[in-house]
Amino acid sequence: MNEIAVQTQDFDVGAEYAALISGDTDAGAAVFFVGRVRARNDGREVTGLHLEHYPGMTEKSLQDIVQQAKERWPIERVRVIHRVGALRLGEQIVFVGATSPHRAAAFSAAEFIMDYLKTRAPFWKKEQTSSGELWVEARDTDQQSAQRW
Amino acid sequence: MITVLFFAQLRDQLGCESVSVNAEGIRNLAELRAHLLEEHPDWQPYLGLESLLLAVNQTLVKLDHVVNSGDEVAFMPPVTGG
C-alpha cells in the first residue's frame, strides 16, 4: 500500500485501518484522524468545498512530511489520504493514520503530520456559501500549531 | 526559460496561471518577482505579498533561492488544506 494518496474519490476508514494493522503484531497502537467538510466557517454557512492542489508538489511534500515524522518517532506504518476536487457538506477530506508499538508516538506522529500538512502541503480550499464562492484564508493558529514541533 | 506557476486566489487575482520568463539576468526568486512586477505593475498588490509561499522545482524555498533556466517556480497563497 502506498503511504500517500491524493485522490478525488472517498476513502473507507475501516478499510484503511485494516490495512494499517494487517499482519503487524508489533504495532500496539493505531491512531487515525479524519478531517471533514463542516457546515460553519468563520460565521459563514458553507454548502460545499472545492479543493485545488499543485499536482506533483503535493505528493512530494506529503512524502517529505511523512519522512520527517518517521525520523522523529518510532512509527511502524503511516497512511495519508487527501481528497481534491468538489466536496459536499459532511464529506471526508483527509485521513492520517499512524501505528507504533506505543500510543505516544502514534498520537504525536499523526498530529505532527496534520499540523505540517495544514501549513506546507499545497492544497487550497474554496468555499461555496449562500453568498457565493470564496477562497479560505489561512489561519494563524495553524501556523502556531506547526511551530510547536 | 523559467516556468512560473500561480495557484488558487493568486491565479484568480492575476488572471494568469503560468508564464514563461527568459532566465537571462535573473539570479534568484526576488529578481524573478521584480522582473514580473516590472512587466505587470498591476500585479504588485498580489505578487508583492510577503505571505506568499514560494517553490522551486516543487520544493518550498525562500525569496533568496537561486533560479536557473529550466526551473519550475511557483508563487502560492498560504495553504489551506486538511
PDB file of C-alpha atoms in Angstrom:
ATOM      1  CA  MET A   1       0.000   0.000   0.000  1.00  0.00           C
ATOM      2  CA  ASN A   2       1.302   3.448  -0.856  1.00  0.00           C
ATOM      3  CA  GLU A   3       1.715   5.729   2.128  1.00  0.00           C
ATOM      4  CA  ILE A   4       0.397   8.762   0.271  1.00  0.00           C
ATOM      5  CA  ALA A   5      -2.710   9.204  -1.861  1.00  0.00           C
ATOM      6  CA  VAL A   6      -4.123  12.355  -3.420  1.00  0.00           C
ATOM      7  CA  GLN A   7      -7.462  11.459  -4.959  1.00  0.00           C
ATOM      8  CA  THR A   8     -10.933  12.670  -5.857  1.00  0.00           C
ATOM      9  CA  GLN A   9     -12.704   9.559  -4.569  1.00  0.00           C
ATOM     10  CA  ASP A  10     -13.806   8.997  -0.978  1.00  0.00           C
ATOM     11  CA  PHE A  11     -11.981   6.608   1.376  1.00  0.00           C
ATOM     12  CA  ASP A  12     -13.203   3.889   3.726  1.00  0.00           C
ATOM     13  CA  VAL A  13     -11.831   4.402   7.244  1.00  0.00           C
ATOM     14  CA  GLY A  14     -12.468   0.754   8.172  1.00  0.00           C
ATOM     15  CA  ALA A  15     -10.511  -0.492   5.173  1.00  0.00           C
ATOM     16  CA  GLU A  16      -7.669   1.949   5.863  1.00  0.00           C
ATOM     17  CA  TYR A  17      -7.460   0.854   9.499  1.00  0.00           C
ATOM     18  CA  ALA A  18      -7.475  -2.816   8.482  1.00  0.00           C
ATOM     19  CA  ALA A  19      -4.637  -2.194   6.020  1.00  0.00           C
ATOM     20  CA  LEU A  20      -2.637  -0.203   8.590  1.00  0.00           C
ATOM     21  CA  ILE A  21      -2.605  -3.064  11.108  1.00  0.00           C
ATOM     22  CA  SER A  22      -2.708  -6.028   8.711  1.00  0.00           C
ATOM     23  CA  GLY A  23      -0.004  -8.578   9.526  1.00  0.00           C
ATOM     24  CA  ASP A  24       1.706  -6.285  12.031  1.00  0.00           C
ATOM     25  CA  THR A  25       1.625  -7.515  15.631  1.00  0.00           C
ATOM     26  CA  ASP A  26       4.418  -5.144  16.738  1.00  0.00           C
ATOM     27  CA  ALA A  27       2.218  -2.069  16.493  1.00  0.00           C
ATOM     28  CA  GLY A  28       0.337  -1.974  19.785  1.00  0.00           C
ATOM     29  CA  ALA A  29      -1.118   1.430  18.959  1.00  0.00           C
ATOM     30  CA  ALA A  30      -3.032   2.725  15.949  1.00  0.00           C
ATOM     31  CA  VAL A  31      -4.169   6.349  15.756  1.00  0.00           C
ATOM     32  CA  PHE A  32      -6.092   7.993  12.965  1.00  0.00           C
ATOM     33  CA  PHE A  33      -7.593  11.384  12.220  1.00  0.00           C
ATOM     34  CA  VAL A  34     -10.309  12.250   9.716  1.00  0.00           C
ATOM     35  CA  GLY A  35     -10.984  15.818   8.598  1.00  0.00           C
ATOM     36  CA  ARG A  36     -14.449  16.609   7.193  1.00  0.00           C
ATOM     37  CA  VAL A  37     -16.266  19.455   5.458  1.00  0.00           C
ATOM     38  CA  ARG A  38     -18.105  21.345   8.186  1.00  0.00           C
ATOM     39  CA  ALA A  39     -21.197  23.496   7.908  1.00  0.00           C
ATOM     40  CA  ARG A  40     -19.871  26.670   9.510  1.00  0.00           C
ATOM     41  CA  ASN A  41     -16.599  28.519   8.987  1.00  0.00           C
ATOM     42  CA  ASP A  42     -15.922  31.975  10.471  1.00  0.00           C
ATOM     43  CA  GLY A  43     -19.657  32.519  10.759  1.00  0.00           C
ATOM     44  CA  ARG A  44     -20.393  31.582   7.148  1.00  0.00           C
ATOM     45  CA  GLU A  45     -22.833  28.854   6.155  1.00  0.00           C
ATOM     46  CA  VAL A  46     -20.815  26.514   3.984  1.00  0.00           C
ATOM     47  CA  THR A  47     -22.581  24.349   1.423  1.00  0.00           C
ATOM     48  CA  GLY A  48     -19.528  22.702  -0.159  1.00  0.00           C
ATOM     49  CA  LEU A  49     -15.847  22.993  -0.955  1.00  0.00           C
ATOM     50  CA  HIS A  50     -13.590  22.836  -3.965  1.00  0.00           C
ATOM     51  CA  LEU A  51     -10.078  21.624  -3.185  1.00  0.00           C
ATOM     52  CA  GLU A  52      -7.302  22.710  -5.509  1.00  0.00           C
ATOM     53  CA  HIS A  53      -3.739  21.392  -5.313  1.00  0.00           C
ATOM     54  CA  TYR A  54      -0.374  21.509  -7.058  1.00  0.00           C
ATOM     55  CA  PRO A  55      -0.056  18.080  -8.697  1.00  0.00           C
ATOM     56  CA  GLY A  56       3.399  16.662  -8.199  1.00  0.00           C
ATOM     57  CA  MET A  57       4.437  19.002  -5.425  1.00  0.00           C
ATOM     58  CA  THR A  58       1.508  17.838  -3.283  1.00  0.00           C
ATOM     59  CA  GLU A  59       2.676  14.222  -3.279  1.00  0.00           C
ATOM     60  CA  LYS A  60       6.290  15.287  -2.807  1.00  0.00           C
ATOM     61  CA  SER A  61       5.509  17.483   0.186  1.00  0.00           C
ATOM     62  CA  LEU A  62       3.343  14.823   1.853  1.00  0.00           C
ATOM     63  CA  GLN A  63       6.112  12.256   1.368  1.00  0.00           C
ATOM     64  CA  ASP A  64       8.584  14.677   2.917  1.00  0.00           C
ATOM     65  CA  ILE A  65       6.306  15.302   5.915  1.00  0.00           C
ATOM     66  CA  VAL A  66       5.842  11.542   6.471  1.00  0.00           C
ATOM     67  CA  GLN A  67       9.608  11.045   6.254  1.00  0.00           C
ATOM     68  CA  GLN A  68      10.156  13.706   8.909  1.00  0.00           C
ATOM     69  CA  ALA A  69       7.592  12.022  11.181  1.00  0.00           C
ATOM     70  CA  LYS A  70       9.402   8.697  10.794  1.00  0.00           C
ATOM     71  CA  GLU A  71      12.683  10.320  11.741  1.00  0.00           C
ATOM     72  CA  ARG A  72      11.153  11.766  14.918  1.00  0.00           C
ATOM     73  CA  TRP A  73       9.089   8.822  16.196  1.00  0.00           C
ATOM     74  CA  PRO A  74       9.296   5.019  16.040  1.00  0.00           C
ATOM     75  CA  ILE A  75       6.430   4.662  13.570  1.00  0.00           C
ATOM     76  CA  GLU A  76       5.505   1.299  12.108  1.00  0.00           C
ATOM     77  CA  ARG A  77       3.183   2.450   9.343  1.00  0.00           C
ATOM     78  CA  VAL A  78       1.706   5.709   8.079  1.00  0.00           C
ATOM     79  CA  ARG A  79      -1.122   6.393   5.670  1.00  0.00           C
ATOM     80  CA  VAL A  80      -2.091   9.856   4.399  1.00  0.00           C
ATOM     81  CA  ILE A  81      -5.032  10.377   2.026  1.00  0.00           C
ATOM     82  CA  HIS A  82      -6.115  13.834   0.891  1.00  0.00           C
ATOM     83  CA  ARG A  83      -9.018  14.399  -1.439  1.00  0.00           C
ATOM     84  CA  VAL A  84      -9.186  17.074  -4.132  1.00  0.00           C
ATOM     85  CA  GLY A  85     -11.952  18.450  -6.328  1.00  0.00           C
ATOM     86  CA  ALA A  86     -15.573  19.030  -5.351  1.00  0.00           C
ATOM     87  CA  LEU A  87     -16.653  18.004  -1.826  1.00  0.00           C
ATOM     88  CA  ARG A  88     -20.078  18.258  -0.264  1.00  0.00           C
ATOM     89  CA  LEU A  89     -21.015  19.126   3.287  1.00  0.00           C
ATOM     90  CA  GLY A  90     -20.033  16.390   5.746  1.00  0.00           C
ATOM     91  CA  GLU A  91     -17.760  14.580   3.296  1.00  0.00           C
ATOM     92  CA  GLN A  92     -14.351  13.298   4.356  1.00  0.00           C
ATOM     93  CA  ILE A  93     -11.393  15.427   3.229  1.00  0.00           C
ATOM     94  CA  VAL A  94      -8.297  13.936   4.804  1.00  0.00           C
ATOM     95  CA  PHE A  95      -7.162  10.752   6.547  1.00  0.00           C
ATOM     96  CA  VAL A  96      -3.964  10.442   8.578  1.00  0.00           C
ATOM     97  CA  GLY A  97      -3.211   7.124  10.239  1.00  0.00           C
ATOM     98  CA  ALA A  98      -0.110   6.070  12.178  1.00  0.00           C
ATOM     99  CA  THR A  99       0.823   2.920  14.045  1.00  0.00           C
ATOM    100  CA  SER A 100       3.610   2.364  16.562  1.00  0.00           C
ATOM    101  CA  PRO A 101       4.482  -0.008  19.424  1.00  0.00           C
ATOM    102  CA  HIS A 102       3.130   2.503  21.995  1.00  0.00           C
ATOM    103  CA  ARG A 103       0.462   5.173  21.755  1.00  0.00           C
ATOM    104  CA  ALA A 104       2.504   8.323  22.435  1.00  0.00           C
ATOM    105  CA  ALA A 105       4.481   8.058  19.192  1.00  0.00           C
ATOM    106  CA  ALA A 106       1.376   7.308  17.116  1.00  0.00           C
ATOM    107  CA  PHE A 107      -0.568  10.256  18.592  1.00  0.00           C
ATOM    108  CA  SER A 108       2.369  12.642  18.135  1.00  0.00           C
ATOM    109  CA  ALA A 109       3.155  11.490  14.598  1.00  0.00           C
ATOM    110  CA  ALA A 110      -0.463  11.830  13.456  1.00  0.00           C
ATOM    111  CA  GLU A 111      -0.751  15.316  14.945  1.00  0.00           C
ATOM    112  CA  PHE A 112       2.605  16.402  13.544  1.00  0.00           C
ATOM    113  CA  ILE A 113       1.640  15.189  10.060  1.00  0.00           C
ATOM    114  CA  MET A 114      -1.671  17.100  10.216  1.00  0.00           C
ATOM    115  CA  ASP A 115      -0.005  20.282  11.503  1.00  0.00           C
ATOM    116  CA  TYR A 116       2.647  20.189   8.797  1.00  0.00           C
ATOM    117  CA  LEU A 117       0.141  19.244   6.104  1.00  0.00           C
ATOM    118  CA  LYS A 118      -2.010  22.240   7.016  1.00  0.00           C
ATOM    119  CA  THR A 119       0.879  24.688   6.681  1.00  0.00           C
ATOM    120  CA  ARG A 120       3.132  23.162   3.982  1.00  0.00           C
ATOM    121  CA  ALA A 121       1.241  20.896   1.603  1.00  0.00           C
ATOM    122  CA  PRO A 122      -0.050  22.828  -1.426  1.00  0.00           C
ATOM    123  CA  PHE A 123      -3.823  22.473  -1.060  1.00  0.00           C
ATOM    124  CA  TRP A 124      -6.297  25.357  -1.214  1.00  0.00           C
ATOM    125  CA  LYS A 125      -9.953  25.322  -0.234  1.00  0.00           C
ATOM    126  CA  LYS A 126     -12.583  27.368  -1.991  1.00  0.00           C
ATOM    127  CA  GLU A 127     -15.851  27.514  -0.074  1.00  0.00           C
ATOM    128  CA  GLN A 128     -19.305  27.574  -1.565  1.00  0.00           C
ATOM    129  CA  THR A 129     -21.572  29.633   0.674  1.00  0.00           C
ATOM    130  CA  SER A 130     -25.056  31.079   0.404  1.00  0.00           C
ATOM    131  CA  SER A 131     -23.454  34.385  -0.639  1.00  0.00           C
ATOM    132  CA  GLY A 132     -21.111  32.962  -3.279  1.00  0.00           C
ATOM    133  CA  GLU A 133     -17.681  31.377  -3.589  1.00  0.00           C
ATOM    134  CA  LEU A 134     -14.662  32.379  -1.568  1.00  0.00           C
ATOM    135  CA  TRP A 135     -11.073  31.214  -1.049  1.00  0.00           C
ATOM    136  CA  VAL A 136     -10.447  30.161   2.539  1.00  0.00           C
ATOM    137  CA  GLU A 137      -7.891  32.310   4.390  1.00  0.00           C
ATOM    138  CA  ALA A 138      -5.005  30.597   6.180  1.00  0.00           C
ATOM    139  CA  ARG A 139      -5.238  30.667   9.986  1.00  0.00           C
ATOM    140  CA  ASP A 140      -2.516  31.930  12.327  1.00  0.00           C
ATOM    141  CA  THR A 141      -3.487  29.168  14.762  1.00  0.00           C
ATOM    142  CA  ASP A 142      -2.414  26.576  12.178  1.00  0.00           C
ATOM    143  CA  GLN A 143       0.994  28.241  11.894  1.00  0.00           C
ATOM    144  CA  GLN A 144       1.299  28.260  15.681  1.00  0.00           C
ATOM    145  CA  SER A 145       0.363  24.578  15.843  1.00  0.00           C
ATOM    146  CA  ALA A 146       3.043  23.687  13.300  1.00  0.00           C
ATOM    147  CA  GLN A 147       5.663  25.719  15.152  1.00  0.00           C
ATOM    148  CA  ARG A 148       5.276  23.586  18.290  1.00  0.00           C
ATOM    149  CA  TRP A 149       7.232  20.708  16.796  1.00  0.00           C
TER     150      TRP A 149
ATOM    151  CA  MET B   1      13.319  29.725 -19.789  1.00  0.00           C
ATOM    152  CA  ILE B   2      11.817  29.617 -16.324  1.00  0.00           C
ATOM    153  CA  THR B   3       8.253  28.342 -15.977  1.00  0.00           C
ATOM    154  CA  VAL B   4       6.299  30.312 -13.383  1.00  0.00           C
ATOM    155  CA  LEU B   5       3.029  28.939 -11.970  1.00  0.00           C
ATOM    156  CA  PHE B   6       0.368  30.727  -9.908  1.00  0.00           C
ATOM    157  CA  PHE B   7      -2.235  28.956  -7.779  1.00  0.00           C
ATOM    158  CA  ALA B   8      -5.647  29.442  -6.163  1.00  0.00           C
ATOM    159  CA  GLN B   9      -6.686  33.041  -5.376  1.00  0.00           C
ATOM    160  CA  LEU B  10      -3.355  34.389  -6.632  1.00  0.00           C
ATOM    161  CA  ARG B  11      -4.081  32.904 -10.073  1.00  0.00           C
ATOM    162  CA  ASP B  12      -7.577  34.440  -9.985  1.00  0.00           C
ATOM    163  CA  GLN B  13      -6.212  37.837  -8.892  1.00  0.00           C
ATOM    164  CA  LEU B  14      -3.544  37.909 -11.627  1.00  0.00           C
ATOM    165  CA  GLY B  15      -5.878  36.372 -14.193  1.00  0.00           C
ATOM    166  CA  CYS B  16      -2.971  34.145 -15.198  1.00  0.00           C
ATOM    167  CA  GLU B  17      -1.972  30.604 -14.318  1.00  0.00           C
ATOM    168  CA  SER B  18       1.509  30.437 -15.823  1.00  0.00           C
ATOM    169  CA  VAL B  19       4.145  32.468 -17.643  1.00  0.00           C
ATOM    170  CA  SER B  20       7.494  31.662 -19.223  1.00  0.00           C
ATOM    171  CA  VAL B  21      10.329  34.015 -18.355  1.00  0.00           C
ATOM    172  CA  ASN B  22      13.725  34.315 -20.019  1.00  0.00           C
ATOM    173  CA  ALA B  23      16.199  33.344 -17.303  1.00  0.00           C
ATOM    174  CA  GLU B  24      18.915  35.682 -18.527  1.00  0.00           C
ATOM    175  CA  GLY B  25      19.981  38.131 -15.826  1.00  0.00           C
ATOM    176  CA  ILE B  26      17.730  36.575 -13.184  1.00  0.00           C
ATOM    177  CA  ARG B  27      19.677  35.046 -10.317  1.00  0.00           C
ATOM    178  CA  ASN B  28      17.086  34.354  -7.647  1.00  0.00           C
ATOM    179  CA  LEU B  29      13.384  34.437  -6.827  1.00  0.00           C
ATOM    180  CA  ALA B  30      13.494  38.032  -5.639  1.00  0.00           C
ATOM    181  CA  GLU B  31      14.858  39.105  -9.033  1.00  0.00           C
ATOM    182  CA  LEU B  32      12.306  36.939 -10.823  1.00  0.00           C
ATOM    183  CA  ARG B  33       9.494  38.604  -8.898  1.00  0.00           C
ATOM    184  CA  ALA B  34      10.943  42.076  -9.578  1.00  0.00           C
ATOM    185  CA  HIS B  35      11.088  41.211 -13.282  1.00  0.00           C
ATOM    186  CA  LEU B  36       7.443  40.061 -13.280  1.00  0.00           C
ATOM    187  CA  LEU B  37       6.359  43.225 -11.458  1.00  0.00           C
ATOM    188  CA  GLU B  38       8.219  45.383 -13.969  1.00  0.00           C
ATOM    189  CA  GLU B  39       6.242  43.734 -16.773  1.00  0.00           C
ATOM    190  CA  HIS B  40       2.986  43.730 -14.801  1.00  0.00           C
ATOM    191  CA  PRO B  41       2.929  46.649 -12.324  1.00  0.00           C
ATOM    192  CA  ASP B  42      -0.726  45.889 -11.601  1.00  0.00           C
ATOM    193  CA  TRP B  43       0.342  42.553 -10.041  1.00  0.00           C
ATOM    194  CA  GLN B  44       2.067  44.351  -7.116  1.00  0.00           C
ATOM    195  CA  PRO B  45      -0.829  44.122  -4.601  1.00  0.00           C
ATOM    196  CA  TYR B  46      -0.915  40.335  -5.057  1.00  0.00           C
ATOM    197  CA  LEU B  47       2.517  39.138  -6.142  1.00  0.00           C
ATOM    198  CA  GLY B  48       4.137  41.549  -3.690  1.00  0.00           C
ATOM    199  CA  LEU B  49       2.513  39.917  -0.658  1.00  0.00           C
ATOM    200  CA  GLU B  50       5.009  38.710   1.921  1.00  0.00           C
ATOM    201  CA  SER B  51       2.703  35.882   2.943  1.00  0.00           C
ATOM    202  CA  LEU B  52       3.083  34.056  -0.388  1.00  0.00           C
ATOM    203  CA  LEU B  53       4.736  30.640  -0.373  1.00  0.00           C
ATOM    204  CA  LEU B  54       7.460  30.031  -2.934  1.00  0.00           C
ATOM    205  CA  ALA B  55       8.583  26.798  -4.536  1.00  0.00           C
ATOM    206  CA  VAL B  56      11.372  25.941  -6.930  1.00  0.00           C
ATOM    207  CA  ASN B  57      11.053  22.557  -8.619  1.00  0.00           C
ATOM    208  CA  GLN B  58       8.225  21.660  -6.228  1.00  0.00           C
ATOM    209  CA  THR B  59      10.145  22.306  -3.001  1.00  0.00           C
ATOM    210  CA  LEU B  60       9.337  25.202  -0.637  1.00  0.00           C
ATOM    211  CA  VAL B  61      12.141  27.782  -0.588  1.00  0.00           C
ATOM    212  CA  LYS B  62      12.835  31.384   0.427  1.00  0.00           C
ATOM    213  CA  LEU B  63      12.951  34.504  -1.722  1.00  0.00           C
ATOM    214  CA  ASP B  64      16.764  34.429  -1.964  1.00  0.00           C
ATOM    215  CA  HIS B  65      16.722  30.945  -3.560  1.00  0.00           C
ATOM    216  CA  VAL B  66      18.665  30.651  -6.827  1.00  0.00           C
ATOM    217  CA  VAL B  67      16.724  30.059 -10.051  1.00  0.00           C
ATOM    218  CA  ASN B  68      18.074  28.686 -13.306  1.00  0.00           C
ATOM    219  CA  SER B  69      16.790  28.144 -16.818  1.00  0.00           C
ATOM    220  CA  GLY B  70      14.560  25.043 -16.868  1.00  0.00           C
ATOM    221  CA  ASP B  71      13.311  25.549 -13.302  1.00  0.00           C
ATOM    222  CA  GLU B  72       9.638  25.345 -12.379  1.00  0.00           C
ATOM    223  CA  VAL B  73       8.780  28.158  -9.983  1.00  0.00           C
ATOM    224  CA  ALA B  74       5.504  28.535  -8.107  1.00  0.00           C
ATOM    225  CA  PHE B  75       4.020  31.512  -6.280  1.00  0.00           C
ATOM    226  CA  MET B  76       1.284  30.303  -3.938  1.00  0.00           C
ATOM    227  CA  PRO B  77      -1.076  31.760  -1.364  1.00  0.00           C
ATOM    228  CA  PRO B  78      -0.740  30.318   2.163  1.00  0.00           C
ATOM    229  CA  VAL B  79      -2.095  26.767   2.021  1.00  0.00           C
ATOM    230  CA  THR B  80      -5.478  25.788   3.461  1.00  0.00           C
ATOM    231  CA  GLY B  81      -5.764  22.012   3.089  1.00  0.00           C
ATOM    232  CA  GLY B  82      -6.536  19.396   5.695  1.00  0.00           C
TER     233      GLY B  82
END
